[in-house]
mmCIF file with all atom_site columns, N, CA and C in Angstrom:
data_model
loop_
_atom_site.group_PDB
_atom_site.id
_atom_site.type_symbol
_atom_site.label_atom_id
_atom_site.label_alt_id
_atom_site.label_comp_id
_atom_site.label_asym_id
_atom_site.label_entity_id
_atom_site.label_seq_id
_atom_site.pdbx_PDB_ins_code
_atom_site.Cartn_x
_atom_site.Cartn_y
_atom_site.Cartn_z
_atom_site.occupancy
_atom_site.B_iso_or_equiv
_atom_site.pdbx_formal_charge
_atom_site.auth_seq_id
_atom_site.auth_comp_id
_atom_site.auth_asym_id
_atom_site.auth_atom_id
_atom_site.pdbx_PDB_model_num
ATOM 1   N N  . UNK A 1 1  ? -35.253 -148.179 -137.953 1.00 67.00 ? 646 UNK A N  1
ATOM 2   C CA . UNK A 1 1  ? -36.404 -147.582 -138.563 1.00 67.00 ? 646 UNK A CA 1
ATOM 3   C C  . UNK A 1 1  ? -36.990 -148.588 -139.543 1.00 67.00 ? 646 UNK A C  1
ATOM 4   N N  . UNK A 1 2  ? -38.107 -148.513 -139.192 1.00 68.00 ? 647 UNK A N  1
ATOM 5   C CA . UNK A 1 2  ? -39.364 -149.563 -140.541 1.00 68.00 ? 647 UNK A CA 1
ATOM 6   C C  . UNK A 1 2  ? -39.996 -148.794 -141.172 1.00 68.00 ? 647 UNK A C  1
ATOM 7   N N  . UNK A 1 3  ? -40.056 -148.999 -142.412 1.00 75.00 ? 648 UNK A N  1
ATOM 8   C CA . UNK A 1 3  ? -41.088 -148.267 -143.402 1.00 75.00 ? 648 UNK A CA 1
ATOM 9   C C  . UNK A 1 3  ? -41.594 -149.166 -144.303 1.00 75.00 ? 648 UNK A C  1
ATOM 10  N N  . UNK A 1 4  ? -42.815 -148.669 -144.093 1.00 76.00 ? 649 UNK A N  1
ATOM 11  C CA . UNK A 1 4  ? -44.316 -149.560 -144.944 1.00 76.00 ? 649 UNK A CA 1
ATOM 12  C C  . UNK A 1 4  ? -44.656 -148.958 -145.896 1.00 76.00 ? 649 UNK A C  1
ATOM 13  N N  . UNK A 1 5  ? -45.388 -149.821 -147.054 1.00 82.00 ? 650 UNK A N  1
ATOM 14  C CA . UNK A 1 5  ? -45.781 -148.776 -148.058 1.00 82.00 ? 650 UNK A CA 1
ATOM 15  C C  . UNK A 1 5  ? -46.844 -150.073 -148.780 1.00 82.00 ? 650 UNK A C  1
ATOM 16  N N  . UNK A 1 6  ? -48.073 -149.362 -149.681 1.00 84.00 ? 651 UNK A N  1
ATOM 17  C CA . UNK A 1 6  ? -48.456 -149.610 -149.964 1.00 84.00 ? 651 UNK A CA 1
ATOM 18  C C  . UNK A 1 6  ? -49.241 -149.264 -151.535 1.00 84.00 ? 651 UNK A C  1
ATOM 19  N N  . UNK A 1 7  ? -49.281 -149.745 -152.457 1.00 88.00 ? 652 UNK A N  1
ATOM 20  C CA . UNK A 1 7  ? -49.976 -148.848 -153.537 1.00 88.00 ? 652 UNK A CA 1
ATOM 21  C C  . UNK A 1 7  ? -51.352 -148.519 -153.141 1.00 88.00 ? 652 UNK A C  1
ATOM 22  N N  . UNK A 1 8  ? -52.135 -149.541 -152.429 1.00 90.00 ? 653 UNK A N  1
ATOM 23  C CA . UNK A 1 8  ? -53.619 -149.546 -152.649 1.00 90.00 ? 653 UNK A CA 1
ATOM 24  C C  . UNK A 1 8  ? -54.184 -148.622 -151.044 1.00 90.00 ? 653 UNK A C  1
ATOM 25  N N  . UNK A 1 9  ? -54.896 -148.179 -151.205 1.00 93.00 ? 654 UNK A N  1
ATOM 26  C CA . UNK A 1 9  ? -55.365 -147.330 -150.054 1.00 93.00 ? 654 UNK A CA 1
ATOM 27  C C  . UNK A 1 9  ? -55.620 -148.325 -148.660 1.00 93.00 ? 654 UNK A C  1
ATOM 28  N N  . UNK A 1 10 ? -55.311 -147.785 -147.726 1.00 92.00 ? 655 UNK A N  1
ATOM 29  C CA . UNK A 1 10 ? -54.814 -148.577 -146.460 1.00 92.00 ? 655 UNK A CA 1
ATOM 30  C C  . UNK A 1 10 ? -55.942 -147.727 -145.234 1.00 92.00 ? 655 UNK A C  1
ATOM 31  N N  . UNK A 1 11 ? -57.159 -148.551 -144.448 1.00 94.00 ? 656 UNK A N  1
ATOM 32  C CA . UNK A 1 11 ? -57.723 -147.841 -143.206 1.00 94.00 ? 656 UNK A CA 1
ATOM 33  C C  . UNK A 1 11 ? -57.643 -148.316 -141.919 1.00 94.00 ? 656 UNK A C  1
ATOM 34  N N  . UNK A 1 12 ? -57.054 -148.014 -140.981 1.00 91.00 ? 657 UNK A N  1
ATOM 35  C CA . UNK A 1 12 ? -57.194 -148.359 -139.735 1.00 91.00 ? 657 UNK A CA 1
ATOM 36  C C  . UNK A 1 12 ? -57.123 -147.836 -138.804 1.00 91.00 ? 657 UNK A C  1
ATOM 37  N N  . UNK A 1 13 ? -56.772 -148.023 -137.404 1.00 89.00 ? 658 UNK A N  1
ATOM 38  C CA . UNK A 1 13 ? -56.367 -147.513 -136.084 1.00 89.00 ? 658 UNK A CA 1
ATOM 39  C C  . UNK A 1 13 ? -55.334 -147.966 -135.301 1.00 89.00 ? 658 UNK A C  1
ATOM 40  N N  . UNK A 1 14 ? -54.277 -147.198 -135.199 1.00 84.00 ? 659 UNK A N  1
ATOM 41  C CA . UNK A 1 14 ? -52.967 -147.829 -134.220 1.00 84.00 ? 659 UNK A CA 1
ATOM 42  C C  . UNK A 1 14 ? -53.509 -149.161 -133.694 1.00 84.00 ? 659 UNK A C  1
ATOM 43  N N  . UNK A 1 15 ? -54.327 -149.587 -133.044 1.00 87.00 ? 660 UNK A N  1
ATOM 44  C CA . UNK A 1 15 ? -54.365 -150.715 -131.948 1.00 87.00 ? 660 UNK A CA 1
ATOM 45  C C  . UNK A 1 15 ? -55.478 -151.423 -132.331 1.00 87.00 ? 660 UNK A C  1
ATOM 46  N N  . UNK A 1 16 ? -55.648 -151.006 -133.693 1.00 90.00 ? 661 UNK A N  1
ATOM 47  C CA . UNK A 1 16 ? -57.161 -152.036 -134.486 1.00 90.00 ? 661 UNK A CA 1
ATOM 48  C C  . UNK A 1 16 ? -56.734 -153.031 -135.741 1.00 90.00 ? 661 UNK A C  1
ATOM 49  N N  . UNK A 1 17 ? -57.746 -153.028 -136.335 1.00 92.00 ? 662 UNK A N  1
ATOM 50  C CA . UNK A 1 17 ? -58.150 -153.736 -137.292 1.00 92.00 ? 662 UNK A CA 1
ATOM 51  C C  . UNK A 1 17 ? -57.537 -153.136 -138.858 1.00 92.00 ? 662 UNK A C  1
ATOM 52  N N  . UNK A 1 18 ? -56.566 -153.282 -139.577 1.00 94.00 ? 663 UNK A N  1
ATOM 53  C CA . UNK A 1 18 ? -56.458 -152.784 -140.684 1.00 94.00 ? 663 UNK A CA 1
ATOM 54  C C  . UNK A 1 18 ? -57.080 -153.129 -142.131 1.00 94.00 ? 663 UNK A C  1
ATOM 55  N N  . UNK A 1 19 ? -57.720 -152.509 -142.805 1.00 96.00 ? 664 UNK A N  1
ATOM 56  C CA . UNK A 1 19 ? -57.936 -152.750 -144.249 1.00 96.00 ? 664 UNK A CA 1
ATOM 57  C C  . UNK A 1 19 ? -57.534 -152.009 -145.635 1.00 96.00 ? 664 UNK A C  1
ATOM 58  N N  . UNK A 1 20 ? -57.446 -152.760 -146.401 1.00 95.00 ? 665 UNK A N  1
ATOM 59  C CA . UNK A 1 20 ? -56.803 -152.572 -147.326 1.00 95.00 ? 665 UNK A CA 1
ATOM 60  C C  . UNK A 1 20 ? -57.610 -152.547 -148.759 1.00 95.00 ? 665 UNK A C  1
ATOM 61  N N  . UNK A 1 21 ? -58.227 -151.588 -149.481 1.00 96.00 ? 666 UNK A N  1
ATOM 62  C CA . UNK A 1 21 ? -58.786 -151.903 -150.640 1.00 96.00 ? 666 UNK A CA 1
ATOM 63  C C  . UNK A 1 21 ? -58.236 -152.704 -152.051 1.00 96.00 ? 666 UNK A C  1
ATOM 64  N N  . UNK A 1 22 ? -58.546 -153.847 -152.165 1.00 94.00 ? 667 UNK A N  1
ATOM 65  C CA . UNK A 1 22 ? -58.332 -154.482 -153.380 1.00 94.00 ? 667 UNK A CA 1
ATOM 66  C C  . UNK A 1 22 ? -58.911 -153.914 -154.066 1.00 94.00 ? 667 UNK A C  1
ATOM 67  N N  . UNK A 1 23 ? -58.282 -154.341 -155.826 1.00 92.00 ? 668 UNK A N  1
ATOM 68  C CA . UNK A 1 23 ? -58.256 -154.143 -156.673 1.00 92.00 ? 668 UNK A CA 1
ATOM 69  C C  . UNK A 1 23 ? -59.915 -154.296 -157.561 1.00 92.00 ? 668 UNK A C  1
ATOM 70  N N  . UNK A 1 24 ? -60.531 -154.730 -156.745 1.00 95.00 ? 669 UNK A N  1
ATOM 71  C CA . UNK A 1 24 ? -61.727 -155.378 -157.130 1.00 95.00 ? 669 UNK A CA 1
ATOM 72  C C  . UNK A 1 24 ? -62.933 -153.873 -156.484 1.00 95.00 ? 669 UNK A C  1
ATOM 73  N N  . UNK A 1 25 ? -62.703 -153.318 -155.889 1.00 94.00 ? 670 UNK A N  1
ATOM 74  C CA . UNK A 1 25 ? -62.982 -152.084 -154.839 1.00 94.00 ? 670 UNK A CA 1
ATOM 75  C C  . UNK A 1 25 ? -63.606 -152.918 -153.123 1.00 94.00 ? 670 UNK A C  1
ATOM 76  N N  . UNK A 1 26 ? -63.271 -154.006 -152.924 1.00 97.00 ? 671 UNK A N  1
ATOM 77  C CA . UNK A 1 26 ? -63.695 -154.624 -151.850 1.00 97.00 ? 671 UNK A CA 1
ATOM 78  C C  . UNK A 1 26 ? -62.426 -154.227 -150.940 1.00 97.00 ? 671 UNK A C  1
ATOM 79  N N  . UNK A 1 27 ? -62.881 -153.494 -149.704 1.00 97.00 ? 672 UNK A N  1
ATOM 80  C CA . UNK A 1 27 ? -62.277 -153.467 -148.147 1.00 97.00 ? 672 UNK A CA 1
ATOM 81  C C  . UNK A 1 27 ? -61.631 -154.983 -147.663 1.00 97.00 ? 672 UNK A C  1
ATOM 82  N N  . UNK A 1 28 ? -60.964 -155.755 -147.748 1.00 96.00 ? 673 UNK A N  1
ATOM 83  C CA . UNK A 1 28 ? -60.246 -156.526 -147.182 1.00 96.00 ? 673 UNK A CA 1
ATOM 84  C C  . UNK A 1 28 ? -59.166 -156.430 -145.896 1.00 96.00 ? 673 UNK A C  1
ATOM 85  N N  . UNK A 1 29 ? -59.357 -157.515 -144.463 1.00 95.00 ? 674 UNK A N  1
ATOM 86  C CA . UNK A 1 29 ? -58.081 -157.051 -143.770 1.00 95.00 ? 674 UNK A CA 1
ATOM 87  C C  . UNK A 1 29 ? -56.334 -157.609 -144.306 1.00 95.00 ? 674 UNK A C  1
ATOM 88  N N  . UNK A 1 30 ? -55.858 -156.748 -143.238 1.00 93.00 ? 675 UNK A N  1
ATOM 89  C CA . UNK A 1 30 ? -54.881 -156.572 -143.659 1.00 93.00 ? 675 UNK A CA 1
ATOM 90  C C  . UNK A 1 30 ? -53.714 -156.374 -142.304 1.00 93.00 ? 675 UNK A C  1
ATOM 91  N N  . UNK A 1 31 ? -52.438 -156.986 -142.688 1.00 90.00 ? 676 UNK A N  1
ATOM 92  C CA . UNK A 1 31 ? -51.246 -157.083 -141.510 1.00 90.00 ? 676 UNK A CA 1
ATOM 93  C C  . UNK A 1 31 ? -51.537 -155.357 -140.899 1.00 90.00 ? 676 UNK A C  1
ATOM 94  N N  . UNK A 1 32 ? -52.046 -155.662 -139.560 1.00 91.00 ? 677 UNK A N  1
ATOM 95  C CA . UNK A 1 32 ? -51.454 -153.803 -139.078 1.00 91.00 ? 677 UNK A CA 1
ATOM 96  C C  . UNK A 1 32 ? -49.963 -153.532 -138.830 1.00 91.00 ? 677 UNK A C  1
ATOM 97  N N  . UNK A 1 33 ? -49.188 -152.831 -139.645 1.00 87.00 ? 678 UNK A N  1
ATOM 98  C CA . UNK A 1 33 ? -48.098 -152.821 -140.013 1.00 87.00 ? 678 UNK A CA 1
ATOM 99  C C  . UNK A 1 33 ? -47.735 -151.769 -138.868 1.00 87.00 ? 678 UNK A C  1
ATOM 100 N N  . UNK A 1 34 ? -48.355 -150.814 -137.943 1.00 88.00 ? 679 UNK A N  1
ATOM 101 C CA . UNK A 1 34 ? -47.909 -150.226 -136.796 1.00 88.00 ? 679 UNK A CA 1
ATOM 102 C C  . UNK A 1 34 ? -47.857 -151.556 -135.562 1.00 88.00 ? 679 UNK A C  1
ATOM 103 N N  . UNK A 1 35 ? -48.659 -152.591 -135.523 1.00 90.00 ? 680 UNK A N  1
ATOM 104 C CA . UNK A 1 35 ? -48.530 -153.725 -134.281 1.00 90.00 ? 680 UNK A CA 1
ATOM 105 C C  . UNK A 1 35 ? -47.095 -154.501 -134.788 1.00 90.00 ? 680 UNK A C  1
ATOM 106 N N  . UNK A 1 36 ? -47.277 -154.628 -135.787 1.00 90.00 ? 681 UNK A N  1
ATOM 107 C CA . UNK A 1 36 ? -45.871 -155.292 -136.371 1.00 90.00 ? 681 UNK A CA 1
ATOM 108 C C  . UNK A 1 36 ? -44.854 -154.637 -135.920 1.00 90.00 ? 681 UNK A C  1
ATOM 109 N N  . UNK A 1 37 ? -44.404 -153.436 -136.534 1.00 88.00 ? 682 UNK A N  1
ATOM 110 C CA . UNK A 1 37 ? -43.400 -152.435 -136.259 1.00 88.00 ? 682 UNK A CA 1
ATOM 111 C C  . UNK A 1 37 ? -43.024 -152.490 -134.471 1.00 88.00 ? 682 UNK A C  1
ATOM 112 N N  . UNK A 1 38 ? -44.131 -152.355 -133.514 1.00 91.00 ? 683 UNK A N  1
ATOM 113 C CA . UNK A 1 38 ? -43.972 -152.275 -132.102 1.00 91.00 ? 683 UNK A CA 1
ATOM 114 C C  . UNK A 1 38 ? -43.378 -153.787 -131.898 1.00 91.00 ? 683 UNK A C  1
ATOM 115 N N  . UNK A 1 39 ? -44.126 -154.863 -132.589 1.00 93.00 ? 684 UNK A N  1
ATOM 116 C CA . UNK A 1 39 ? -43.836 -156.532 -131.857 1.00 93.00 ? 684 UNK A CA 1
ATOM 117 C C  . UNK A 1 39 ? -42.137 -156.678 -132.199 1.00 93.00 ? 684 UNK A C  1
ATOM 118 N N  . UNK A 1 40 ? -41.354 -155.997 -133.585 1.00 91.00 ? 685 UNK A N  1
ATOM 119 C CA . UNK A 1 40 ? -40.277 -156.811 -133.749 1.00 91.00 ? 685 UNK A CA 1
ATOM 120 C C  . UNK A 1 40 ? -39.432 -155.274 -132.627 1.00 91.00 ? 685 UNK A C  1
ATOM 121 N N  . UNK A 1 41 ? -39.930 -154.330 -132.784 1.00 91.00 ? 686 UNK A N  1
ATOM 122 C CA . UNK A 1 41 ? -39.322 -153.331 -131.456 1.00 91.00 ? 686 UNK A CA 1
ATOM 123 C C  . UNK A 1 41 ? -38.712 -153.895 -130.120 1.00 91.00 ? 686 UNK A C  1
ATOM 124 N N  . UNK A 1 42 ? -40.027 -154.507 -129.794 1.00 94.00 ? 687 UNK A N  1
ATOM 125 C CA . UNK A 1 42 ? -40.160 -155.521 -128.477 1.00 94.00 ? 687 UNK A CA 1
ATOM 126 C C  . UNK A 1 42 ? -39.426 -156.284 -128.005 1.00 94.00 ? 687 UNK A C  1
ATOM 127 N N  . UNK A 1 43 ? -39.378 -157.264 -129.442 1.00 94.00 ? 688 UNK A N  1
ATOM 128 C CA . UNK A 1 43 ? -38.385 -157.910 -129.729 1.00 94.00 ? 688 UNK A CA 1
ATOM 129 C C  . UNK A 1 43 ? -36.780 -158.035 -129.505 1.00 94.00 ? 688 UNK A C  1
ATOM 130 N N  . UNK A 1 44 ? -36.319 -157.209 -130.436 1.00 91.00 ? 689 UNK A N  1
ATOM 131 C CA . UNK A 1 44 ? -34.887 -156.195 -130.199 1.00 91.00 ? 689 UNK A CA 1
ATOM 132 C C  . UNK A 1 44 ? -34.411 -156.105 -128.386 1.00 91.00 ? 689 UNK A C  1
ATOM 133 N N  . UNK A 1 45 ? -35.992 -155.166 -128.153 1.00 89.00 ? 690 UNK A N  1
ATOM 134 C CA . UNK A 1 45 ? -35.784 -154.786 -126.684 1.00 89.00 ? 690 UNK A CA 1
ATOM 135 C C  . UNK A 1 45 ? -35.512 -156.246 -125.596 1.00 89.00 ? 690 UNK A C  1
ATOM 136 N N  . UNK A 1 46 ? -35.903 -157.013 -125.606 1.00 90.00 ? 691 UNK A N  1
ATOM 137 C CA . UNK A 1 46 ? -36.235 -158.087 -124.736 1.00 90.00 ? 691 UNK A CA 1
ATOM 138 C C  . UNK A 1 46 ? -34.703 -158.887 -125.065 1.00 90.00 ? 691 UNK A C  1
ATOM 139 N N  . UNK A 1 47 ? -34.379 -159.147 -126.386 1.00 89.00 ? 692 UNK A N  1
ATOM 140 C CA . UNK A 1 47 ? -33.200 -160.123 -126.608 1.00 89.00 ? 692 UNK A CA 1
ATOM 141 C C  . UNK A 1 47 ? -32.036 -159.085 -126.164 1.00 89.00 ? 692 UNK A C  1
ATOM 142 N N  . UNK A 1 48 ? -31.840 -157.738 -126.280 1.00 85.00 ? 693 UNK A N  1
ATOM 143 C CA . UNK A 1 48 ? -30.968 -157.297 -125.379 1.00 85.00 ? 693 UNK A CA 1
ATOM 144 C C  . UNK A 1 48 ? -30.906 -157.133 -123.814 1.00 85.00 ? 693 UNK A C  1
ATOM 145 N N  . UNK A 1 49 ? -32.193 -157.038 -123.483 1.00 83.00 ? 694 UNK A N  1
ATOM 146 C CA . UNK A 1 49 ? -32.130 -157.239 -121.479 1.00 83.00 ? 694 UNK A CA 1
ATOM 147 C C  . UNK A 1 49 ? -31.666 -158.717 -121.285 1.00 83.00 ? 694 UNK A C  1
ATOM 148 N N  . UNK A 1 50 ? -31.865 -159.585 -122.492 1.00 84.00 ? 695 UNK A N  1
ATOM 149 C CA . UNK A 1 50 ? -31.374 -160.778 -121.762 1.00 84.00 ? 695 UNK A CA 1
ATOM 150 C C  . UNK A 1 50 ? -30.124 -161.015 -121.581 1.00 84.00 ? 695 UNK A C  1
ATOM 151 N N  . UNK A 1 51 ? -29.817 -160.229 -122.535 1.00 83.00 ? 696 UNK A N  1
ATOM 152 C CA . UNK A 1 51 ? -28.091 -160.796 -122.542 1.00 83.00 ? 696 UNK A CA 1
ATOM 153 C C  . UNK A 1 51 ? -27.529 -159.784 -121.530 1.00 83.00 ? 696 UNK A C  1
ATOM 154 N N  . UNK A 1 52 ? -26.626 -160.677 -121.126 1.00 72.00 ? 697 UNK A N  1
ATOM 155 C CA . UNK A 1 52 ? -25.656 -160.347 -119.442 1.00 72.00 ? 697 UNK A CA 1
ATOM 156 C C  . UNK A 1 52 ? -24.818 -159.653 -119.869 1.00 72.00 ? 697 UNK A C  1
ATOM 157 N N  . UNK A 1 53 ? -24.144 -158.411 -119.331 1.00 72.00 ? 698 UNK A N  1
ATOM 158 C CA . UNK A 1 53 ? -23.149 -157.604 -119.029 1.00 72.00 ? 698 UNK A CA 1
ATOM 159 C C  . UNK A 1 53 ? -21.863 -158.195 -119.082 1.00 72.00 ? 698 UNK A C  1
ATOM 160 N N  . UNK A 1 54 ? -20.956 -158.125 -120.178 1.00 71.00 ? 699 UNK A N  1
ATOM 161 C CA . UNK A 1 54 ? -19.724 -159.263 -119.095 1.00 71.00 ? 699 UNK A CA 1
ATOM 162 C C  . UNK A 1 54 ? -18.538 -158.201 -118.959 1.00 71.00 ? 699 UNK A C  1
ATOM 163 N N  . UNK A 1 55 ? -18.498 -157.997 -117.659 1.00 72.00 ? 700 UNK A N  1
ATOM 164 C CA . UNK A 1 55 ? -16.798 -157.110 -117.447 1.00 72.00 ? 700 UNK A CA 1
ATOM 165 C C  . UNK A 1 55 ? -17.836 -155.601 -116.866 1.00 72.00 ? 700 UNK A C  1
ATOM 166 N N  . UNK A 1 56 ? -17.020 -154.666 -116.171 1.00 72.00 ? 701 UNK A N  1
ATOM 167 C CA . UNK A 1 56 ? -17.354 -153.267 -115.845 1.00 72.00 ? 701 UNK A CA 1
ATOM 168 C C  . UNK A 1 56 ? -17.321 -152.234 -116.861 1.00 72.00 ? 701 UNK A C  1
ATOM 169 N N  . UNK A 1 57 ? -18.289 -152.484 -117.923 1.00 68.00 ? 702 UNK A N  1
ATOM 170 C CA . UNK A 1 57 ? -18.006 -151.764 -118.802 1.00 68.00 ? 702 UNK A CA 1
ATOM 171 C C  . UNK A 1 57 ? -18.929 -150.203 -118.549 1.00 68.00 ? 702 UNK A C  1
ATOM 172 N N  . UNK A 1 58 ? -18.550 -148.952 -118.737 1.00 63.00 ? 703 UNK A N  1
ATOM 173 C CA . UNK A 1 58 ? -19.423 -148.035 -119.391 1.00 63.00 ? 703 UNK A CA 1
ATOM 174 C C  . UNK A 1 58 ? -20.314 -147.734 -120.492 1.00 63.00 ? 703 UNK A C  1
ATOM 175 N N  . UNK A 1 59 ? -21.719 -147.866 -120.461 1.00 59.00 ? 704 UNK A N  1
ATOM 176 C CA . UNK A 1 59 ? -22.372 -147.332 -119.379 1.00 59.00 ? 704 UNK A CA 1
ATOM 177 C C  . UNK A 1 59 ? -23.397 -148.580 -118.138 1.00 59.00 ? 704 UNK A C  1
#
């Protein structure tokens, strides 16, 4: 599990563009912390299919 947090108010869309209001009141972008969350997911997922089985194990 990942959890994000932010003080300053945060706008975006799952599969968009994120912004983030600075301190100044200007909309700035910002890391989309849901694409992140899925890429190191991915991640995880992919470095375990690679690695080989060794022995008849269950499951």
């Amino acid at each position: 599990m990942e959890v994000k947090t932010s003080r300053l108010p945060i706008r975006g869309e799952a599969n968009g563009t994120w912004m983030r209001l600075s301190a100044s009141g200007e909309w700035k972008e910002y890391t989309n912390a849901y694409q992140q969350a899925v890429g190191a997911k991915n991640s995880v997922r992919d470095a375990m299919q690679a690695a080989k089985p060794v022995g008849h194990f269950y499951p």
